[in-house]
Amino acid sequence: LASNDRNQEILGQELKVGNEIVAAMRKHIGSESVQDMACGALWDLALNDRNKEILGQELKVGKVIVAAMRKHPGSEPVQENACGALRNLAANARNKEILGQEFKVGKEIAAAMRKHTGSESVQKYACRALGNLAGNDRNKEILGQELKVGKEIVAAMRKHRGSESVQEDACGALMNLAVNDRNQEILGQELKVGKEILAAMRKHPGSEAVQRRACGALRNLAGNNARNQEILGQDLKVGKDIVAAMRKHNGSERVQVIACSALRHLAGNNARNQEILGQELHVGEEIVAAMRKHSGSEGVQEKGCGALWKLAINDRNKEILGQELEVGKEIVAAMRKHPGSNVQKQACRALENLACNATVTKILRDQGAREAV
């Protein structure tokens, strides 16, 4: 019944069936089938935003879900449906806090992943739940530093290399966890998750979702962490795989946005990465192609200009970008197309670095950069 949108409203808000589900779970805690079906029902009900609030905040269903997971650790269906329910509930900001900090559901999710390493469905929904929970700053710390869930995510990626959905959701979880500075160190340097992300990208080149989330994870891992930038850019040469993703999915605005952002963070203030990206991998060509293909996308233009800004710190890159690729044309076009957006800031940064070269400065003037600024 709860797979229907209108039914979700009726069941969750008019009939308040959450009360009966919670009562059944408490009354029959020892029944695997009751816990399995109840968690599945909560999963579907929690697709509705108002239901999320009722279930998560008024009825505190996280408590009975945790009880079910603890009582039936060996039941794959219970663990799968419980993770699915937690994932949907955790899409709500307040629920994230309750689930992650009051009920510490990350501990149960990690236990499920360890117990059911061979279950693709458990691993998939567990990663999805972790990804949503990690949207909260304090949860990032608990999950990444106290529970070290990165270990379970890495294990899932290795065990289910051929599963597109596991790789996608695992990369999504890593992407959210890696927003935290300490998590960047743990994930990038202790657990070496960069290797697993690259393996996912190479195994599933045709998956837009895997490539997008993998690029997002690489972007956040690089962050402002100098050591991660070295590992990713120089040891693993991830720029090559980001370029491959951009070429394979040149029509995907979302891939281009996040790939350009990843290139910007990889280039950072790392001189060697700037050389590799600009001169060995020629990423400027891919950025220009993305900006031309998606001229109407504010995100692509902003992130493209941001990547050019960082690449143009390098003197040789200034020449390649400004003289050979004539990126000034794309930057000026972006500024004209998106006058009221953050594109202007990133574009001006890129022009500033490019204009440190006298020859490029003349080219930029001829392309209308002075007027655009």
Tab-separated table of C-alpha atoms in Angstrom:
chain	number	residue	atom	x	y	z
A	1	LEU	CA	0.000	0.000	0.000
A	2	ALA	CA	2.723	2.459	0.942
A	3	SER	CA	4.363	2.306	-2.457
A	4	ASN	CA	1.708	4.780	-3.655
A	5	ASP	CA	2.309	8.484	-2.943
A	6	ARG	CA	-1.251	9.293	-1.879
A	7	ASN	CA	-1.440	6.145	0.207
A	8	GLN	CA	1.704	7.214	2.032
A	9	GLU	CA	-0.097	10.381	3.135
A	10	ILE	CA	-3.260	8.557	4.182
A	11	LEU	CA	-1.444	5.775	6.025
A	12	GLY	CA	1.171	7.933	7.674
A	13	GLN	CA	-0.725	11.125	8.428
A	14	GLU	CA	-4.438	10.317	8.577
A	15	LEU	CA	-4.380	6.780	9.956
A	16	LYS	CA	-1.082	7.157	11.823
A	17	VAL	CA	-0.136	3.554	11.080
A	18	GLY	CA	3.350	4.241	12.389
A	19	ASN	CA	1.920	3.781	15.879
A	20	GLU	CA	0.695	0.276	15.031
A	21	ILE	CA	3.956	-0.675	13.345
A	22	VAL	CA	5.974	0.416	16.356
A	23	ALA	CA	3.615	-1.501	18.664
A	24	ALA	CA	3.935	-4.645	16.542
A	25	MET	CA	7.726	-4.413	16.521
A	26	ARG	CA	7.863	-4.059	20.282
A	27	LYS	CA	5.338	-6.843	20.898
A	28	HIS	CA	6.998	-9.305	18.518
A	29	ILE	CA	10.663	-8.392	18.827
A	30	GLY	CA	11.594	-12.074	18.531
A	31	SER	CA	9.803	-12.585	15.210
A	32	GLU	CA	12.146	-12.158	12.285
A	33	SER	CA	9.308	-11.908	9.772
A	34	VAL	CA	7.482	-9.207	11.742
A	35	GLN	CA	10.655	-7.138	12.065
A	36	ASP	CA	11.487	-7.672	8.381
A	37	MET	CA	8.051	-6.586	7.123
A	38	ALA	CA	7.761	-3.743	9.624
A	39	CYS	CA	11.102	-2.260	8.586
A	40	GLY	CA	10.037	-2.594	4.952
A	41	ALA	CA	6.801	-0.733	5.690
A	42	LEU	CA	8.699	2.053	7.476
A	43	TRP	CA	11.067	2.257	4.512
A	44	ASP	CA	8.169	2.961	2.110
A	45	LEU	CA	6.278	5.258	4.457
A	46	ALA	CA	9.420	7.345	4.971
A	47	LEU	CA	9.498	8.293	1.299
A	48	ASN	CA	7.015	11.027	2.242
A	49	ASP	CA	8.537	14.155	3.795
A	50	ARG	CA	5.871	14.684	6.445
A	51	ASN	CA	5.969	11.005	7.324
A	52	LYS	CA	9.703	11.306	7.877
A	53	GLU	CA	9.024	13.880	10.572
A	54	ILE	CA	6.254	11.862	12.233
A	55	LEU	CA	8.179	8.592	12.204
A	56	GLY	CA	11.583	9.961	13.060
A	57	GLN	CA	10.789	12.748	15.502
A	58	GLU	CA	7.392	12.014	17.028
A	59	LEU	CA	7.467	8.201	17.111
A	60	LYS	CA	11.267	7.852	17.298
A	61	VAL	CA	11.123	4.710	15.145
A	62	GLY	CA	14.898	4.655	15.006
A	63	LYS	CA	14.787	3.027	18.432
A	64	VAL	CA	12.706	0.046	17.286
A	65	ILE	CA	14.745	-0.304	14.098
A	66	VAL	CA	17.932	-0.515	16.140
A	67	ALA	CA	16.274	-3.106	18.402
A	68	ALA	CA	15.334	-5.195	15.363
A	69	MET	CA	18.874	-5.058	13.971
A	70	ARG	CA	20.352	-6.114	17.293
A	71	LYS	CA	17.856	-8.925	17.839
A	72	HIS	CA	18.253	-10.401	14.332
A	73	PRO	CA	21.860	-9.729	13.304
A	74	GLY	CA	21.995	-12.831	11.103
A	75	SER	CA	18.864	-12.003	9.116
A	76	GLU	CA	19.746	-10.491	5.766
A	77	PRO	CA	16.155	-9.318	5.067
A	78	VAL	CA	15.894	-7.545	8.432
A	79	GLN	CA	19.247	-5.830	8.005
A	80	GLU	CA	18.492	-4.821	4.422
A	81	ASN	CA	15.061	-3.368	5.189
A	82	ALA	CA	16.334	-1.697	8.340
A	83	CYS	CA	19.130	0.021	6.393
A	84	GLY	CA	16.638	1.062	3.716
A	85	ALA	CA	14.342	2.571	6.334
A	86	LEU	CA	17.225	4.389	8.015
A	87	ARG	CA	18.358	5.739	4.680
A	88	ASN	CA	14.962	7.313	3.930
A	89	LEU	CA	14.483	8.615	7.452
A	90	ALA	CA	17.958	10.184	7.423
A	91	ALA	CA	17.075	12.345	4.433
A	92	ASN	CA	15.523	14.686	7.037
A	93	ALA	CA	17.951	17.033	8.821
A	94	ARG	CA	16.535	16.584	12.327
A	95	ASN	CA	16.297	12.829	11.847
A	96	LYS	CA	19.986	12.760	10.996
A	97	GLU	CA	20.759	14.106	14.451
A	98	ILE	CA	18.386	11.759	16.254
A	99	LEU	CA	19.502	8.646	14.400
A	100	GLY	CA	23.191	9.410	14.333
A	101	GLN	CA	23.708	10.943	17.752
A	102	GLU	CA	20.894	9.710	20.020
A	103	PHE	CA	20.469	6.182	18.677
A	104	LYS	CA	23.984	5.773	17.228
A	105	VAL	CA	22.602	3.805	14.287
A	106	GLY	CA	25.973	3.933	12.545
A	107	LYS	CA	27.121	1.181	14.890
A	108	GLU	CA	24.289	-1.118	13.796
A	109	ILE	CA	24.815	-0.326	10.126
A	110	ALA	CA	28.528	-1.135	10.387
A	111	ALA	CA	27.674	-4.393	12.196
A	112	ALA	CA	25.253	-5.320	9.396
A	113	MET	CA	27.942	-4.699	6.783
A	114	ARG	CA	30.433	-6.884	8.630
A	115	LYS	CA	27.918	-9.685	9.178
A	116	HIS	CA	26.614	-9.748	5.607
A	117	THR	CA	29.687	-9.017	3.512
A	118	GLY	CA	28.395	-11.186	0.660
A	119	SER	CA	25.007	-9.485	0.411
A	120	GLU	CA	24.984	-6.865	-2.320
A	121	SER	CA	21.652	-5.472	-1.134
A	122	VAL	CA	22.748	-5.042	2.497
A	123	GLN	CA	25.970	-3.340	1.417
A	124	LYS	CA	24.144	-1.075	-1.013
A	125	TYR	CA	21.490	0.156	1.395
A	126	ALA	CA	23.952	0.386	4.256
A	127	CYS	CA	26.155	2.692	2.162
A	128	ARG	CA	23.112	4.763	1.229
A	129	ALA	CA	22.162	5.113	4.876
A	130	LEU	CA	25.710	6.110	5.808
A	131	GLY	CA	25.752	8.657	3.004
A	132	ASN	CA	22.588	10.343	4.254
A	133	LEU	CA	23.660	10.244	7.890
A	134	ALA	CA	26.993	11.831	6.932
A	135	GLY	CA	25.148	14.927	5.767
A	136	ASN	CA	25.384	16.080	9.401
A	137	ASP	CA	28.697	17.508	10.676
A	138	ARG	CA	28.696	15.723	14.024
A	139	ASN	CA	27.671	12.476	12.363
A	140	LYS	CA	30.673	12.779	10.061
A	141	GLU	CA	32.916	12.715	13.107
A	142	ILE	CA	31.106	9.795	14.744
A	143	LEU	CA	30.996	7.701	11.574
A	144	GLY	CA	34.430	8.500	10.245
A	145	GLN	CA	36.519	8.797	13.398
A	146	GLU	CA	34.765	6.896	16.184
A	147	LEU	CA	33.193	4.056	14.199
A	148	LYS	CA	35.727	4.082	11.327
A	149	VAL	CA	33.024	3.092	8.844
A	150	GLY	CA	35.463	3.747	6.030
A	151	LYS	CA	36.759	0.217	6.647
A	152	GLU	CA	33.337	-1.305	5.979
A	153	ILE	CA	32.842	0.842	2.885
A	154	VAL	CA	36.216	-0.224	1.479
A	155	ALA	CA	35.399	-3.877	2.198
A	156	ALA	CA	32.068	-3.510	0.372
A	157	MET	CA	33.743	-1.955	-2.659
A	158	ARG	CA	36.305	-4.745	-2.861
A	159	LYS	CA	33.782	-7.549	-2.349
A	160	HIS	CA	31.254	-6.196	-4.861
A	161	ARG	CA	33.523	-4.712	-7.496
A	162	GLY	CA	31.107	-5.617	-10.277
A	163	SER	CA	28.049	-4.072	-8.636
A	164	GLU	CA	27.347	-0.663	-10.091
A	165	SER	CA	24.934	0.217	-7.285
A	166	VAL	CA	27.347	-0.715	-4.481
A	167	GLN	CA	30.144	1.303	-6.088
A	168	GLU	CA	27.854	4.283	-6.651
A	169	ASP	CA	26.524	4.330	-3.100
A	170	ALA	CA	29.919	3.646	-1.550
A	171	CYS	CA	31.427	6.580	-3.449
A	172	GLY	CA	28.486	8.710	-2.322
A	173	ALA	CA	29.134	7.826	1.313
A	174	LEU	CA	32.847	8.566	0.947
A	175	MET	CA	32.034	11.879	-0.708
A	176	ASN	CA	29.983	13.042	2.280
A	177	LEU	CA	32.355	11.674	4.905
A	178	ALA	CA	35.354	13.359	3.263
A	179	VAL	CA	33.997	16.860	3.841
A	180	ASN	CA	35.520	16.579	7.331
A	181	ASP	CA	39.248	17.402	7.598
A	182	ARG	CA	40.178	14.528	9.893
A	183	ASN	CA	38.134	12.102	7.809
A	184	GLN	CA	40.108	13.210	4.765
A	185	GLU	CA	43.282	12.026	6.468
A	186	ILE	CA	41.809	8.729	7.638
A	187	LEU	CA	40.179	7.907	4.318
A	188	GLY	CA	42.917	9.177	2.048
A	189	GLN	CA	46.059	8.240	3.935
A	190	GLU	CA	45.176	5.409	6.328
A	191	LEU	CA	42.534	3.541	4.321
A	192	LYS	CA	43.819	4.582	0.866
A	193	VAL	CA	40.294	4.844	-0.496
A	194	GLY	CA	41.576	6.572	-3.619
A	195	LYS	CA	42.517	3.142	-4.997
A	196	GLU	CA	38.987	1.832	-4.510
A	197	ILE	CA	37.436	4.902	-6.099
A	198	LEU	CA	39.666	4.536	-9.159
A	199	ALA	CA	38.824	0.839	-9.385
A	200	ALA	CA	35.123	1.749	-9.387
A	201	MET	CA	35.605	4.327	-12.147
A	202	ARG	CA	37.546	1.899	-14.311
A	203	LYS	CA	35.134	-0.974	-13.764
A	204	HIS	CA	32.028	1.102	-14.537
A	205	PRO	CA	33.080	3.705	-17.128
A	206	GLY	CA	29.604	3.879	-18.640
A	207	SER	CA	27.794	4.619	-15.389
A	208	GLU	CA	27.052	8.319	-15.066
A	209	ALA	CA	26.180	7.862	-11.398
A	210	VAL	CA	29.402	6.041	-10.494
A	211	GLN	CA	31.567	8.558	-12.340
A	212	ARG	CA	29.767	11.532	-10.817
A	213	ARG	CA	29.949	10.310	-7.243
A	214	ALA	CA	33.500	9.065	-7.660
A	215	CYS	CA	34.579	12.504	-8.899
A	216	GLY	CA	32.780	14.020	-5.919
A	217	ALA	CA	34.625	11.721	-3.529
A	218	LEU	CA	37.967	12.589	-5.151
A	219	ARG	CA	37.160	16.279	-4.962
A	220	ASN	CA	36.396	16.140	-1.248
A	221	LEU	CA	39.349	13.906	-0.445
A	222	ALA	CA	41.674	16.371	-2.149
A	223	GLY	CA	39.994	19.283	-0.364
A	224	ASN	CA	42.709	21.431	1.147
A	225	ASN	CA	44.704	18.408	2.263
A	226	ALA	CA	48.182	18.699	0.758
A	227	ARG	CA	49.140	15.054	1.318
A	228	ASN	CA	45.933	13.742	-0.233
A	229	GLN	CA	46.494	15.986	-3.216
A	230	GLU	CA	49.914	14.399	-3.700
A	231	ILE	CA	48.610	10.843	-3.331
A	232	LEU	CA	45.695	11.379	-5.684
A	233	GLY	CA	47.410	13.571	-8.230
A	234	GLN	CA	50.891	12.066	-8.368
A	235	ASP	CA	50.792	8.541	-6.953
A	236	LEU	CA	47.415	7.481	-8.356
A	237	LYS	CA	47.244	9.940	-11.277
A	238	VAL	CA	43.491	10.320	-10.809
A	239	GLY	CA	43.409	13.189	-13.274
A	240	LYS	CA	43.507	10.617	-16.066
A	241	ASP	CA	40.323	8.966	-14.822
A	242	ILE	CA	38.567	12.285	-14.300
A	243	VAL	CA	39.380	13.202	-17.906
A	244	ALA	CA	38.033	9.825	-19.054
A	245	ALA	CA	34.789	10.488	-17.169
A	246	MET	CA	34.453	13.921	-18.781
A	247	ARG	CA	34.948	12.491	-22.254
A	248	LYS	CA	32.631	9.523	-21.750
A	249	HIS	CA	29.859	11.638	-20.246
A	250	ASN	CA	30.354	14.915	-22.076
A	251	GLY	CA	26.592	15.391	-22.286
A	252	SER	CA	26.085	15.115	-18.533
A	253	GLU	CA	26.043	18.520	-16.890
A	254	ARG	CA	26.349	16.944	-13.442
A	255	VAL	CA	29.477	14.986	-14.332
A	256	GLN	CA	31.102	18.035	-15.890
A	257	VAL	CA	30.344	20.224	-12.861
A	258	ILE	CA	31.804	17.853	-10.317
A	259	ALA	CA	34.722	16.799	-12.530
A	260	CYS	CA	35.789	20.432	-13.006
A	261	SER	CA	35.478	20.948	-9.275
A	262	ALA	CA	37.640	17.878	-8.652
A	263	LEU	CA	40.304	19.192	-11.036
A	264	ARG	CA	40.333	22.512	-9.222
A	265	HIS	CA	40.918	20.845	-5.845
A	266	LEU	CA	43.556	18.510	-7.231
A	267	ALA	CA	45.453	21.415	-8.742
A	268	GLY	CA	45.115	23.308	-5.472
A	269	ASN	CA	48.403	24.979	-4.677
A	270	ASN	CA	50.356	21.860	-5.609
A	271	ALA	CA	52.902	22.793	-8.255
A	272	ARG	CA	53.517	19.244	-9.464
A	273	ASN	CA	49.805	18.473	-9.797
A	274	GLN	CA	49.376	21.646	-11.829
A	275	GLU	CA	52.080	20.441	-14.221
A	276	ILE	CA	50.636	16.956	-14.556
A	277	LEU	CA	47.097	18.188	-15.128
A	278	GLY	CA	47.935	21.061	-17.429
A	279	GLN	CA	50.870	19.726	-19.415
A	280	GLU	CA	50.744	15.929	-19.309
A	281	LEU	CA	46.998	15.307	-19.218
A	282	HIS	CA	45.996	18.518	-21.042
A	283	VAL	CA	42.888	18.915	-18.895
A	284	GLY	CA	42.428	22.420	-20.225
A	285	GLU	CA	41.015	20.884	-23.402
A	286	GLU	CA	38.360	18.994	-21.431
A	287	ILE	CA	37.435	22.061	-19.407
A	288	VAL	CA	37.027	24.147	-22.556
A	289	ALA	CA	34.931	21.387	-24.134
A	290	ALA	CA	32.704	21.255	-21.041
A	291	MET	CA	32.236	25.027	-21.012
A	292	ARG	CA	31.338	25.077	-24.694
A	293	LYS	CA	28.976	22.116	-24.441
A	294	HIS	CA	27.181	23.482	-21.381
A	295	SER	CA	27.323	27.225	-21.935
A	296	GLY	CA	23.955	27.676	-20.238
A	297	SER	CA	24.971	25.841	-17.081
A	298	GLU	CA	25.981	28.190	-14.313
A	299	GLY	CA	27.561	25.278	-12.435
A	300	VAL	CA	29.770	24.140	-15.305
A	301	GLN	CA	30.894	27.686	-16.037
A	302	GLU	CA	31.652	28.444	-12.396
A	303	LYS	CA	33.558	25.211	-11.733
A	304	GLY	CA	35.289	25.376	-15.112
A	305	CYS	CA	36.565	28.873	-14.372
A	306	GLY	CA	37.601	27.714	-10.900
A	307	ALA	CA	39.694	24.920	-12.371
A	308	LEU	CA	41.297	27.307	-14.873
A	309	TRP	CA	42.119	29.678	-12.011
A	310	LYS	CA	44.149	27.026	-10.183
A	311	LEU	CA	45.792	25.609	-13.302
A	312	ALA	CA	46.890	29.089	-14.376
A	313	ILE	CA	49.094	29.471	-11.306
A	314	ASN	CA	51.711	27.566	-13.326
A	315	ASP	CA	53.631	29.685	-15.859
A	316	ARG	CA	53.647	27.110	-18.657
A	317	ASN	CA	49.966	26.438	-18.103
A	318	LYS	CA	49.307	30.153	-18.578
A	319	GLU	CA	50.783	29.871	-22.067
A	320	ILE	CA	48.901	26.693	-22.956
A	321	LEU	CA	45.583	27.957	-21.653
A	322	GLY	CA	45.857	31.552	-22.768
A	323	GLN	CA	47.679	31.251	-26.095
A	324	GLU	CA	47.066	27.757	-27.427
A	325	LEU	CA	43.568	27.056	-26.110
A	326	GLU	CA	42.507	30.712	-25.952
A	327	VAL	CA	40.425	30.040	-22.852
A	328	GLY	CA	39.807	33.758	-22.534
A	329	LYS	CA	37.019	33.345	-25.094
A	330	GLU	CA	35.231	30.820	-22.903
A	331	ILE	CA	35.749	32.855	-19.742
A	332	VAL	CA	34.401	36.045	-21.321
A	333	ALA	CA	31.466	34.127	-22.802
A	334	ALA	CA	30.692	32.689	-19.360
A	335	MET	CA	30.745	36.149	-17.786
A	336	ARG	CA	28.377	37.535	-20.399
A	337	LYS	CA	26.026	34.568	-20.151
A	338	HIS	CA	25.849	34.525	-16.347
A	339	PRO	CA	26.110	38.168	-15.205
A	340	GLY	CA	24.483	37.808	-11.795
A	341	SER	CA	26.166	34.671	-10.506
A	342	ASN	CA	29.278	33.373	-8.766
A	343	VAL	CA	30.664	32.687	-12.229
A	344	GLN	CA	31.934	36.280	-12.144
A	345	LYS	CA	34.124	35.656	-9.113
A	346	GLN	CA	35.741	32.499	-10.474
A	347	ALA	CA	36.147	34.019	-13.924
A	348	CYS	CA	37.929	37.073	-12.519
A	349	ARG	CA	40.248	34.805	-10.542
A	350	ALA	CA	41.117	32.877	-13.679
A	351	LEU	CA	41.708	36.060	-15.681
A	352	GLU	CA	43.908	37.440	-12.902
A	353	ASN	CA	46.266	34.457	-13.024
A	354	LEU	CA	46.284	34.247	-16.802
A	355	ALA	CA	47.036	37.968	-17.116
A	356	CYS	CA	50.347	37.574	-15.279
A	357	ASN	CA	51.714	36.613	-18.702
A	358	ALA	CA	52.249	39.677	-20.922
A	359	THR	CA	51.436	37.893	-24.182
A	360	VAL	CA	48.291	36.366	-22.722
A	361	THR	CA	47.248	39.766	-21.379
A	362	LYS	CA	47.185	41.183	-24.907
A	363	ILE	CA	45.150	38.201	-26.135
A	364	LEU	CA	42.693	38.599	-23.281
A	365	ARG	CA	42.209	42.281	-24.057
A	366	ASP	CA	41.476	41.441	-27.690
A	367	GLN	CA	38.915	38.868	-26.482
A	368	GLY	CA	37.023	41.470	-24.470
A	369	ALA	CA	38.223	40.505	-20.999
A	370	ARG	CA	38.750	44.106	-19.875
A	371	GLU	CA	35.141	44.997	-20.664
A	372	ALA	CA	33.854	41.822	-19.003
A	373	VAL	CA	35.764	42.628	-15.810
